[in-house]
GROMACS .gro file of C-alpha atoms in nm:
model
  214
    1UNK     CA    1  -3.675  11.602 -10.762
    2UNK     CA    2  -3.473  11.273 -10.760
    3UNK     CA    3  -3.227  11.403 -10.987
    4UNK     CA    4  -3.239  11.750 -10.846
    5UNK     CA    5  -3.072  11.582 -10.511
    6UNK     CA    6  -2.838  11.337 -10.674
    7UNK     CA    7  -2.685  11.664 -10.918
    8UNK     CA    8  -2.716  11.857 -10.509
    9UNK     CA    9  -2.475  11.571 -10.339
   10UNK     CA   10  -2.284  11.530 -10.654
   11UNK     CA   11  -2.173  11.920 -10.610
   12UNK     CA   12  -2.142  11.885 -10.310
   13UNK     CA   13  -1.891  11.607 -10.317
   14UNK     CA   14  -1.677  11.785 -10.562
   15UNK     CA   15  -1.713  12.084 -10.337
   16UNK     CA   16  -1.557  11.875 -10.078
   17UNK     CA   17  -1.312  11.708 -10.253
   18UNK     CA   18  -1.119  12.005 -10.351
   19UNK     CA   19  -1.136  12.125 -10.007
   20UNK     CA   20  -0.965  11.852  -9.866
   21UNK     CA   21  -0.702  11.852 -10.187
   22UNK     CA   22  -0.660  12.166 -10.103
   23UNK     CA   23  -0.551  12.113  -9.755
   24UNK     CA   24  -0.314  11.853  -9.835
   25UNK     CA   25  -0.154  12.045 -10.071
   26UNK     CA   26  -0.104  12.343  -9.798
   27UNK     CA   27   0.011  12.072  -9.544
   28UNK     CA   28   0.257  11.924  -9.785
   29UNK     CA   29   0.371  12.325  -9.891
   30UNK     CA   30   0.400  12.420  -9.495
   31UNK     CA   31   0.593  12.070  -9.405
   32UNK     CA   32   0.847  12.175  -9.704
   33UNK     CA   33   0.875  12.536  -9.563
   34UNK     CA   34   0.958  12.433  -9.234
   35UNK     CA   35   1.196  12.186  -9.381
   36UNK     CA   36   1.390  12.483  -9.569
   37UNK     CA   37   1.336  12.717  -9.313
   38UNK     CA   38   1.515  12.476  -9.010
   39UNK     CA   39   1.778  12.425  -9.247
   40UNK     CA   40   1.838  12.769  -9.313
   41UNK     CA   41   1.837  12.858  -8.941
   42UNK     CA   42   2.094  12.549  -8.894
   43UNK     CA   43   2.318  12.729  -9.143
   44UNK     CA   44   2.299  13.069  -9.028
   45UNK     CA   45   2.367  12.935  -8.663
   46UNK     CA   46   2.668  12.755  -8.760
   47UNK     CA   47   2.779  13.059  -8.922
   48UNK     CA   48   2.763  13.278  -8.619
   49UNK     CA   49   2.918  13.034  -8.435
   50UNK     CA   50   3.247  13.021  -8.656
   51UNK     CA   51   3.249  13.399  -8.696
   52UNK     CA   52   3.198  13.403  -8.260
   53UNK     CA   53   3.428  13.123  -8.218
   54UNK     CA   54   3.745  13.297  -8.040
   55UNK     CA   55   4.096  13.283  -8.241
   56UNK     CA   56   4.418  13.065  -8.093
   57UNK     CA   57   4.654  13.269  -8.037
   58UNK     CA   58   4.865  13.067  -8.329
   59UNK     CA   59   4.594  13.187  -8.581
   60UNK     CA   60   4.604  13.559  -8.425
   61UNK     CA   61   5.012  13.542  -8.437
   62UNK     CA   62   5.084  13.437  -8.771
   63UNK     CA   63   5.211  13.692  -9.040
   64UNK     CA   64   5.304  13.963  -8.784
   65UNK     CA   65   5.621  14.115  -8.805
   66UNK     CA   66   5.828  14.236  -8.545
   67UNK     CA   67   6.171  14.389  -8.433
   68UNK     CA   68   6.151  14.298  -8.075
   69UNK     CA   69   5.962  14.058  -7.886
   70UNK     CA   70   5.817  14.264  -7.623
   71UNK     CA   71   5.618  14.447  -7.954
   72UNK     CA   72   5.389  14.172  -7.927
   73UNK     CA   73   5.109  14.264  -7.683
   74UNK     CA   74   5.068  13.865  -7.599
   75UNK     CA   75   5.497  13.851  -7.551
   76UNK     CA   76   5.554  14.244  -7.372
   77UNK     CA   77   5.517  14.070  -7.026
   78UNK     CA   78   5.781  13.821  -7.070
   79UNK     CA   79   6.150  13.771  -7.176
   80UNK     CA   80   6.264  13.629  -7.480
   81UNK     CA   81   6.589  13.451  -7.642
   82UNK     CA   82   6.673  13.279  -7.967
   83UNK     CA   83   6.856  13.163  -8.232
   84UNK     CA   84   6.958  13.152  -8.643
   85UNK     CA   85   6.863  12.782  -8.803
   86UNK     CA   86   7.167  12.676  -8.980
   87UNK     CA   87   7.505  12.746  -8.958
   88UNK     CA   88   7.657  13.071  -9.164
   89UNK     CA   89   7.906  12.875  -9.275
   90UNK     CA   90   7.885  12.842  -9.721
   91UNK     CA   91   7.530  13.045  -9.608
   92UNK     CA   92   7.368  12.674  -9.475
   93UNK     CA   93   7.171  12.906  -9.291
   94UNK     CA   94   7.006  13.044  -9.604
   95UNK     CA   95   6.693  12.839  -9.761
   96UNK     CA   96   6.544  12.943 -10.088
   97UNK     CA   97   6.686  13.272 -10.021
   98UNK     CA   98   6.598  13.357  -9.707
   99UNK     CA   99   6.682  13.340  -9.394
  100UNK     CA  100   6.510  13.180  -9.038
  101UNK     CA  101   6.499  13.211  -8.666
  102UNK     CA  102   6.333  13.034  -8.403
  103UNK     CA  103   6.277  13.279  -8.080
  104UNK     CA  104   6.221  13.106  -7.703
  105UNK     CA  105   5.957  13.308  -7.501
  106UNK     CA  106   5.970  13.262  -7.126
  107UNK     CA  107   5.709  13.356  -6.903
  108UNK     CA  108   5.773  13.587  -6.587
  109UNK     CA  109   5.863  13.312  -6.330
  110UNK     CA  110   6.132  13.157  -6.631
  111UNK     CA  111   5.875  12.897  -6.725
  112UNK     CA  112   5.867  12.781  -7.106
  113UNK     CA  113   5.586  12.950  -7.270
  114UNK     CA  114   5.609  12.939  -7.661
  115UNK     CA  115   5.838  12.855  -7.960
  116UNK     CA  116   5.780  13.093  -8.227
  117UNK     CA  117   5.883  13.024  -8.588
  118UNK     CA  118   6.062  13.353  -8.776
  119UNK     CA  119   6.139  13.455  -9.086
  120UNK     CA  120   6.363  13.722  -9.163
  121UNK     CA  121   6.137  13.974  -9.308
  122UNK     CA  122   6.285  14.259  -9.395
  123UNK     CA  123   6.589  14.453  -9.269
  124UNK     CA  124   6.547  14.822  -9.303
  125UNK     CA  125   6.838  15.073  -9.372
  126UNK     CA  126   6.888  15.126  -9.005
  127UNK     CA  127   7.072  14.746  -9.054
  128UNK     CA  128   6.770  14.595  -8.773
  129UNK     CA  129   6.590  14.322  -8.910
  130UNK     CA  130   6.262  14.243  -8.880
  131UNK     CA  131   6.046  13.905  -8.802
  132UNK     CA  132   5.769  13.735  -9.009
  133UNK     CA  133   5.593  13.485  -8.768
  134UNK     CA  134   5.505  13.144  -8.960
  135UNK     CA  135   5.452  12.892  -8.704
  136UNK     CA  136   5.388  12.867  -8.339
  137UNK     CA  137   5.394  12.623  -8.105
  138UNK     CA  138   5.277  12.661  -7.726
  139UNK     CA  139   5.480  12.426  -7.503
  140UNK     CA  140   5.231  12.425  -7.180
  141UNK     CA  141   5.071  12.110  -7.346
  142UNK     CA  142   5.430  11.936  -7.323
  143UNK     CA  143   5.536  12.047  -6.977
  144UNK     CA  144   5.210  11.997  -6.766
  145UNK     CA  145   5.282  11.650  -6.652
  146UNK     CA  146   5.641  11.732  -6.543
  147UNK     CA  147   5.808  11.682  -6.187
  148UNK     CA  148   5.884  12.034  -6.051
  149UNK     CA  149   6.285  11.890  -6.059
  150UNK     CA  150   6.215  11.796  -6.381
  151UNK     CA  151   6.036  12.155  -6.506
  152UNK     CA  152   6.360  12.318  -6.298
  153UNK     CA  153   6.618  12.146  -6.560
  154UNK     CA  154   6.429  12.205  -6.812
  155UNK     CA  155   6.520  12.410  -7.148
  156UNK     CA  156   6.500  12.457  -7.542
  157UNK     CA  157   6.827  12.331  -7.727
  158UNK     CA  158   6.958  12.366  -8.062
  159UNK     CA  159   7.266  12.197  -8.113
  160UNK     CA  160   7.092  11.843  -8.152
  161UNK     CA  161   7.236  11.518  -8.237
  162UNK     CA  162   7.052  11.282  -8.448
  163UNK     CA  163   7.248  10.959  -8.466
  164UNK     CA  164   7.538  11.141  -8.370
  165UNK     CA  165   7.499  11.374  -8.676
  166UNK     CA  166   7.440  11.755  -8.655
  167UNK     CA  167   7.073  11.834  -8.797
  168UNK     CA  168   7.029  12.202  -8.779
  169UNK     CA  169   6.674  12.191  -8.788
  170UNK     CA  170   6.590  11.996  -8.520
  171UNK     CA  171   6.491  12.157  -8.189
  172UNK     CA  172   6.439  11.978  -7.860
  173UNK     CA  173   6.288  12.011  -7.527
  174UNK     CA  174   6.550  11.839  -7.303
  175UNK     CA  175   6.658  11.844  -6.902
  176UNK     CA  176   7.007  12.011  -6.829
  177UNK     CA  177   7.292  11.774  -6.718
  178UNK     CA  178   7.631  11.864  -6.620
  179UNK     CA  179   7.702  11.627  -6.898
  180UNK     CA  180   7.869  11.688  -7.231
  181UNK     CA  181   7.602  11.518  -7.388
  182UNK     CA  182   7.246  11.549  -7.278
  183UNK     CA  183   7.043  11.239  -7.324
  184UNK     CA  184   6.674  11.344  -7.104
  185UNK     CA  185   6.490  11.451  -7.397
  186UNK     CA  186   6.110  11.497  -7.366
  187UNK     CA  187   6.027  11.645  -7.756
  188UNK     CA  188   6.187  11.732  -8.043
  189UNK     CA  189   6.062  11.891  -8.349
  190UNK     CA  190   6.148  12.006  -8.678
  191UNK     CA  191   6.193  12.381  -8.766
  192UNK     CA  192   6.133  12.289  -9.142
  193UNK     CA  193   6.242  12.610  -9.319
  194UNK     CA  194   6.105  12.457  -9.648
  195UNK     CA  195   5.741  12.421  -9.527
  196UNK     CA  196   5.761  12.758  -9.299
  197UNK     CA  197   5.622  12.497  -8.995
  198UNK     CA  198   5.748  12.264  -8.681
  199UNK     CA  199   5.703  11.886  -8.725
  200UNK     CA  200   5.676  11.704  -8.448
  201UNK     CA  201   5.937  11.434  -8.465
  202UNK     CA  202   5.778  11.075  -8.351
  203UNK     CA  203   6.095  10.870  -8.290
  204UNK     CA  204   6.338  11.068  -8.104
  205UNK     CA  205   6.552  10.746  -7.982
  206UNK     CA  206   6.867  10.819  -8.176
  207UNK     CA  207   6.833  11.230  -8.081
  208UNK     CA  208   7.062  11.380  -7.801
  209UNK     CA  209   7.177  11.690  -7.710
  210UNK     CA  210   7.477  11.893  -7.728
  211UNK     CA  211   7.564  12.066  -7.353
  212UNK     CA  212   7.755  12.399  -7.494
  213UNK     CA  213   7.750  12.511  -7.147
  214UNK     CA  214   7.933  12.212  -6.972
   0.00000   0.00000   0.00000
């Protein structure tokens, strides 16, 4: 009888131990599925985020190619001007073959909108070329702590000084003056033809302007 109810609770302790390993082992299972399963969710959220997140309008712009401005849905509102980087003289205005323009879009009351980086696609055998945009930059950022006076003089020029040198590249964001020289500059970057981008130029203390108008 004695032994019959030692051999009972001795079962029954086994019994009970592997129930309770048992649990632990599911507890430790579910804890590691939960784990995984969060940091599945956490990936597959970040994911739809970057697919929702909406492009610039750099990132939507870049590679398009063009004849005219207005062919641009974001640009067929507003007017447009430009110019050729470089001078045609001994073809300085041809890098690695090809050639570049940067185009100035102004919005409809005249304000600065964007500088858009070109290069010269293709031209088709109607003698029209056509525009491969590389770079963008959108000047609102520069101009939004401007006087009105100030926004009023205000313009893209080409013919830039630096150090009283010519440097084709360089484009600045500078007030008119009825001055032969123009010396209110507010930016100036590079239209690097090499590297198909602008570079904002840090120091622009030796940079002035050119007035072609005066």
């Amino acid at each position: 009888m004695v032994i019959n109810k030692i051999m009972k609770n001795y079962i029954l302790y086994v019994v009970l131990g592997f129930t309770l390993l048992s649990c632990k082992t599911d507890k430790k299972s579910t804890s590691s599925d939960l784990a995984n399963t969060v940091v599945i969710d956490s990936i597959k959220a970040e994911s739809i985020e970057e697919q929702e997140k909406p492009k610039s309008l750099k990132e939507k712009l870049i590679g398009k190619i063009y004849r005219k401005a207005y062919e641009i849905p974001e640009f067929e509102k507003y007017s447009s001007g430009g110019f050729l980087i470089g001078s045609t003289f001994n073809n300085e205005h041809i890098v690695n073959g090809k050639e570049y323009t940067v185009k100035i879009i102004n919005g409809i009351n005249d304000e600065l909108l964007y500088l858009v980086l070109n290069e010269v696609h293709t031209v088709n055998n109607d003698g029209k070329a056509r525009f491969k945009i590389i770079d963008l930059i959108e000047l609102g950022e520069f101009t939004q702590n401007l006087t009105q006076e100030q926004m009023d003089k205000l313009d893209i020029f080409s013919d830039v000084l630096l150090n009283n040198e010519r440097a084709p590249e360089l484009i600045a964001l500078a007030e008119y003056e009825e001055a032969e020289v123009l010396t209110k500059v507010h930016k100036v970057w590079r239209a690097n033809r090499k590297t198909g981008k602008f570079e904002e130029v840090k120091d622009i203390s030796g940079i002035t302007v050119v007035n072609e108008d005066f």
